[in-house]
CSV table of C-alpha atoms in Angstrom, one decimal:
chain,number,residue,atom,x,y,z
A,1,MET,CA,-7.3,1.5,16.2
A,2,TYR,CA,-8.9,-0.6,14.2
A,3,ARG,CA,-6.2,-2.5,12.2
A,4,ARG,CA,-5.2,-3.4,16.1
A,5,TYR,CA,-9.0,-4.2,16.6
A,6,LEU,CA,-9.9,-6.2,13.3
A,7,ASN,CA,-6.5,-8.5,13.8
A,8,ALA,CA,-7.2,-8.8,17.4
A,9,ARG,CA,-10.2,-11.0,16.2
A,10,SER,CA,-8.5,-13.0,13.5
A,11,PRO,CA,-9.5,-16.5,13.8
A,12,LEU,CA,-5.8,-16.5,12.7
A,13,ARG,CA,-4.9,-14.9,15.8
A,14,LEU,CA,-5.8,-18.2,17.7
A,15,LEU,CA,-4.6,-20.5,15.0
A,16,GLU,CA,-0.9,-18.5,15.2
A,17,LYS,CA,-0.6,-19.9,19.0
A,18,GLY,CA,-2.7,-23.2,19.1
A,19,LEU,CA,-1.2,-23.9,15.8
A,20,HIS,CA,3.0,-23.7,16.7
A,21,GLY,CA,2.9,-20.9,14.3
A,22,GLY,CA,-0.1,-20.9,12.4
A,23,LEU,CA,0.4,-22.1,8.6
A,24,GLY,CA,4.2,-20.5,8.1
A,25,CYS,CA,6.1,-19.5,5.6
A,26,GLY,CA,5.9,-21.9,1.9
A,27,ASN,CA,3.8,-24.4,3.9
A,28,LEU,CA,0.3,-25.6,2.5
A,29,GLY,CA,-2.7,-25.1,4.0
A,30,LEU,CA,-6.3,-26.3,3.6
A,31,VAL,CA,-9.9,-25.8,4.7
A,32,LEU,CA,-12.6,-27.7,4.1
A,33,ALA,CA,-16.7,-26.8,4.6
A,34,GLY,CA,-19.8,-27.7,3.5
A,35,PRO,CA,-21.5,-25.6,1.4
A,36,GLY,CA,-22.8,-22.9,2.0
A,37,VAL,CA,-20.8,-22.8,5.5
A,38,GLY,CA,-18.1,-20.2,4.8
A,39,LYS,CA,-14.9,-21.9,2.8
A,40,THR,CA,-14.7,-18.7,0.5
A,41,SER,CA,-15.3,-16.1,3.0
A,42,PHE,CA,-12.5,-17.7,5.2
A,43,LEU,CA,-10.4,-17.5,2.9
A,44,VAL,CA,-11.4,-14.0,2.3
A,45,GLY,CA,-10.6,-13.1,5.8
A,46,VAL,CA,-7.2,-14.7,6.0
A,47,ALA,CA,-6.4,-12.4,2.6
A,48,LEU,CA,-7.5,-9.3,4.2
A,49,ASP,CA,-6.1,-10.1,7.4
A,50,GLU,CA,-2.7,-10.0,6.2
A,51,LEU,CA,-3.6,-7.2,3.4
A,52,LEU,CA,-4.2,-5.2,6.7
A,53,HIS,CA,-0.4,-5.8,8.4
A,54,GLY,CA,0.4,-4.3,5.3
A,55,LYS,CA,1.1,-7.5,3.2
A,56,PRO,CA,0.6,-8.0,-0.6
A,57,VAL,CA,-1.5,-10.8,-1.5
A,58,LEU,CA,-2.6,-12.8,-4.7
A,59,HIS,CA,-6.4,-14.1,-4.9
A,60,VAL,CA,-6.5,-16.7,-7.5
A,61,ALA,CA,-9.9,-17.7,-8.3
A,62,LEU,CA,-11.2,-21.0,-11.1
A,63,GLY,CA,-14.3,-20.5,-12.9
A,64,GLN,CA,-14.8,-16.7,-12.3
A,65,ASN,CA,-14.3,-13.9,-13.1
A,66,VAL,CA,-12.5,-10.9,-11.3
A,67,GLN,CA,-15.0,-8.3,-11.0
A,68,HIS,CA,-16.9,-11.6,-9.3
A,69,VAL,CA,-13.9,-11.7,-6.8
A,70,ARG,CA,-13.2,-7.3,-6.3
A,71,ASP,CA,-17.5,-8.2,-5.7
A,72,TYR,CA,-17.2,-10.3,-3.1
A,73,TYR,CA,-14.3,-8.7,-1.4
A,74,ASP,CA,-15.8,-5.4,-1.3
A,75,THR,CA,-18.9,-7.3,1.2
A,76,VAL,CA,-17.1,-8.9,3.3
A,77,PHE,CA,-15.2,-6.0,4.2
A,78,GLU,CA,-18.1,-4.0,4.2
A,79,ASP,CA,-19.6,-6.5,6.7
A,80,LEU,CA,-17.0,-5.6,9.3
A,81,ALA,CA,-16.3,-2.4,9.1
A,82,THR,CA,-20.4,-2.4,9.7
A,83,THR,CA,-20.1,-5.1,12.3
A,84,THR,CA,-17.0,-3.8,13.7
A,85,HIS,CA,-17.4,0.2,13.4
A,86,LEU,CA,-15.0,0.8,11.3
A,87,ASP,CA,-13.4,3.9,13.3
A,88,GLU,CA,-11.6,5.2,10.3
A,89,ASN,CA,-12.6,6.4,6.9
A,90,HIS,CA,-13.2,2.6,5.1
A,91,VAL,CA,-13.3,3.8,1.3
A,92,ALA,CA,-9.5,4.6,2.1
A,93,VAL,CA,-8.6,1.8,4.3
A,94,ARG,CA,-10.9,-0.5,1.4
A,95,ALA,CA,-8.5,1.3,-1.4
A,96,GLU,CA,-5.2,0.7,0.4
A,97,LEU,CA,-5.9,-3.1,0.5
A,98,ASP,CA,-6.7,-2.8,-2.4
A,99,LYS,CA,-3.3,-1.8,-3.9
A,100,LEU,CA,-1.6,-4.5,-2.0
A,101,ARG,CA,-4.2,-7.5,-3.2
A,102,ARG,CA,-3.8,-8.7,-7.0
A,103,ILE,CA,-6.3,-10.8,-8.4
A,104,ARG,CA,-5.6,-13.6,-11.1
A,105,VAL,CA,-8.5,-15.7,-12.6
A,106,TYR,CA,-8.6,-18.9,-14.6
A,107,ALA,CA,-11.0,-21.4,-16.4
A,108,GLU,CA,-12.2,-24.6,-13.6
A,109,GLY,CA,-8.8,-26.7,-14.3
A,110,ALA,CA,-6.6,-24.9,-15.9
A,111,PHE,CA,-4.5,-24.0,-12.9
A,112,ASP,CA,-1.7,-26.3,-11.2
A,113,ALA,CA,1.4,-26.0,-9.8
A,114,LYS,CA,3.5,-25.1,-12.3
A,115,ARG,CA,1.0,-22.0,-12.4
A,116,LEU,CA,1.5,-20.7,-9.9
A,117,ARG,CA,5.2,-20.2,-9.9
A,118,GLU,CA,4.3,-18.3,-13.1
A,119,ALA,CA,1.8,-16.1,-11.7
A,120,ILE,CA,3.9,-15.7,-8.6
A,121,ALA,CA,7.1,-14.5,-11.0
A,122,LEU,CA,5.2,-12.5,-12.7
A,123,GLU,CA,3.5,-10.1,-9.8
A,124,ALA,CA,7.6,-10.0,-8.5
A,125,GLU,CA,8.3,-8.3,-11.9
A,126,VAL,CA,5.3,-5.7,-11.7
A,127,GLY,CA,5.6,-5.2,-7.5
A,128,PRO,CA,5.9,-6.1,-4.0
A,129,ARG,CA,5.7,-10.4,-4.1
A,130,PRO,CA,3.4,-12.0,-2.8
A,131,GLU,CA,3.6,-13.3,1.1
A,132,LEU,CA,0.3,-15.0,0.8
A,133,VAL,CA,-2.0,-17.0,-2.1
A,134,VAL,CA,-5.1,-18.4,-1.9
A,135,VAL,CA,-6.7,-20.6,-4.4
A,136,ASP,CA,-10.6,-20.7,-4.3
A,137,GLY,CA,-12.1,-23.9,-6.8
A,138,LEU,CA,-8.9,-25.7,-7.2
A,139,GLY,CA,-11.0,-29.4,-6.4
A,140,VAL,CA,-8.6,-30.5,-4.2
A,141,ALA,CA,-9.9,-34.2,-4.0
A,142,GLN,CA,-9.9,-34.7,-7.8
A,143,ARG,CA,-6.3,-34.2,-7.6
A,144,SER,CA,-3.6,-37.0,-7.1
A,145,ALA,CA,-1.5,-37.6,-4.9
A,146,GLN,CA,1.3,-36.2,-6.9
A,147,GLU,CA,0.2,-33.0,-8.6
A,148,MET,CA,-1.0,-31.9,-4.7
A,149,ALA,CA,3.0,-33.0,-3.7
A,150,ASP,CA,3.9,-30.7,-6.4
A,151,TRP,CA,1.7,-27.8,-4.8
A,152,ALA,CA,3.4,-28.8,-1.4
A,153,ALA,CA,7.1,-27.9,-3.1
A,154,ALA,CA,6.0,-24.9,-5.2
A,155,ALA,CA,4.9,-23.5,-2.2
A,156,LYS,CA,8.4,-23.6,-0.9
A,157,ASP,CA,10.0,-22.2,-4.0
A,158,VAL,CA,7.6,-19.5,-4.0
A,159,GLN,CA,8.3,-19.0,-0.3
A,160,ALA,CA,5.0,-17.8,0.5
A,161,GLU,CA,2.0,-19.0,2.7
A,162,VAL,CA,-1.0,-21.5,0.1
A,163,TRP,CA,-4.4,-21.5,0.9
A,164,LEU,CA,-7.0,-24.1,-0.4
A,165,GLY,CA,-10.5,-24.1,0.2
A,166,GLU,CA,-12.9,-26.9,-1.0
A,167,THR,CA,-15.9,-28.4,-0.2
A,168,VAL,CA,-17.5,-31.3,1.5
A,169,PRO,CA,-20.8,-32.7,1.5
A,170,SER,CA,-21.3,-32.8,4.6
A,171,GLU,CA,-22.0,-29.5,7.2
A,172,ARG,CA,-20.2,-31.9,9.8
A,173,ILE,CA,-16.7,-33.0,9.3
A,174,ALA,CA,-15.6,-35.7,12.1
A,175,SER,CA,-12.3,-36.6,10.6
A,176,LEU,CA,-10.1,-36.2,7.3
A,177,PRO,CA,-12.6,-37.8,4.2
A,178,ALA,CA,-11.6,-40.5,2.5
A,179,ALA,CA,-11.2,-38.7,-0.5
A,180,LEU,CA,-8.7,-36.7,0.9
A,181,ARG,CA,-7.0,-38.7,3.2
A,182,PRO,CA,-4.1,-39.7,0.2
A,183,LEU,CA,-3.3,-36.3,0.1
A,184,GLU,CA,-2.7,-35.2,3.4
A,185,ARG,CA,1.1,-35.5,3.9
A,186,SER,CA,1.3,-32.7,0.7
A,187,PHE,CA,-0.4,-30.4,4.1
A,188,SER,CA,1.5,-29.1,6.8
A,189,VAL,CA,-2.9,-27.4,8.2
A,190,ILE,CA,-6.2,-28.6,7.2
A,191,LEU,CA,-8.6,-26.7,8.9
A,192,ALA,CA,-12.9,-27.5,9.1
A,193,LEU,CA,-15.1,-24.9,9.0
A,194,GLU,CA,-18.9,-26.6,11.0
A,195,PRO,CA,-21.9,-24.3,11.6
A,196,GLY,CA,-23.6,-24.2,14.5
A,197,ARG,CA,-26.1,-22.6,16.4
A,198,ASP,CA,-25.1,-19.2,16.7
A,199,SER,CA,-21.8,-19.7,15.3
A,200,VAL,CA,-19.6,-21.7,13.7
A,201,ALA,CA,-17.5,-23.8,14.4
A,202,LEU,CA,-13.3,-23.8,13.4
A,203,ARG,CA,-11.2,-26.6,14.3
A,204,ALA,CA,-7.6,-28.9,13.0
A,205,LEU,CA,-7.2,-31.6,11.2
A,206,LYS,CA,-3.9,-31.8,11.0
A,207,ASP,CA,-1.7,-29.3,12.9
A,208,HIS,CA,1.7,-29.9,11.0
A,209,ASP,CA,3.4,-33.0,12.7
A,210,ASN,CA,1.9,-32.3,16.1
A,211,PRO,CA,-0.2,-35.6,16.7
A,212,ASP,CA,-2.8,-33.9,19.5
A,213,VAL,CA,-5.3,-31.2,17.2
A,214,ALA,CA,-8.0,-31.8,19.7
A,215,ALA,CA,-8.0,-29.0,21.8
A,216,LEU,CA,-8.1,-25.8,18.5
A,217,HIS,CA,-11.6,-25.6,18.6
A,218,VAL,CA,-12.2,-21.8,18.3
A,219,ALA,CA,-15.8,-20.1,17.5
A,220,LEU,CA,-16.4,-18.1,14.9
A,221,ASP,CA,-19.6,-14.9,14.2
A,222,PRO,CA,-21.1,-16.5,11.4
A,223,LYS,CA,-21.7,-13.4,9.4
A,224,THR,CA,-18.0,-12.0,9.5
A,225,LEU,CA,-15.9,-15.1,10.5
A,226,LEU,CA,-14.4,-13.2,13.1
A,227,LEU,CA,-13.6,-14.9,16.7
A,228,VAL,CA,-16.3,-14.7,19.0
A,229,ARG,CA,-16.3,-12.0,21.3
A,230,SER,CA,-15.5,-13.9,24.8
């Protein structure tokens, strides 16, 4: 019951409806947010949604350590369990999710598209092949257009949904920042998180090849980044 309830409140459900099926296997997605707005929490929420569906996930963190990433997942999960009144044994649920999640950490600047392919190949040798990859701390704005084209090609090669996160200077993101515009074509979906009075707004800046993205404007709970109850 809890999993169905939590999955129903995931922003990915509306993204799947509003973004022509969501990000989709083999595609590269990007979420933008100002400092402290919730970029990492959103990425972890995307990963937890996939894990709750029983699908394997690879989380890549740059400039962090494994325990820090685990603690972050535990914190987000405990917040979800508390605020959504988990009616299952949440310790057992969390242990089950942990078995499907793999964490790899690298030094800042030490991860690229080639290493993504290598990491997926290594994971496939020892367990299920990850269907979702989230990468936190890549520094997308510092990458060249060719590097991001390589990332888009790698996502297709490994046949996984690949989400990247990028911190931008301003909390208000009216359009794609100038530093990221040369990289836009490599991303199938680009989302923006913006803080509001009682919620966090999730907006689409790019939806595959759809020119009309204005309709997607979702309100999220600022603590859990789940859909606000209507």
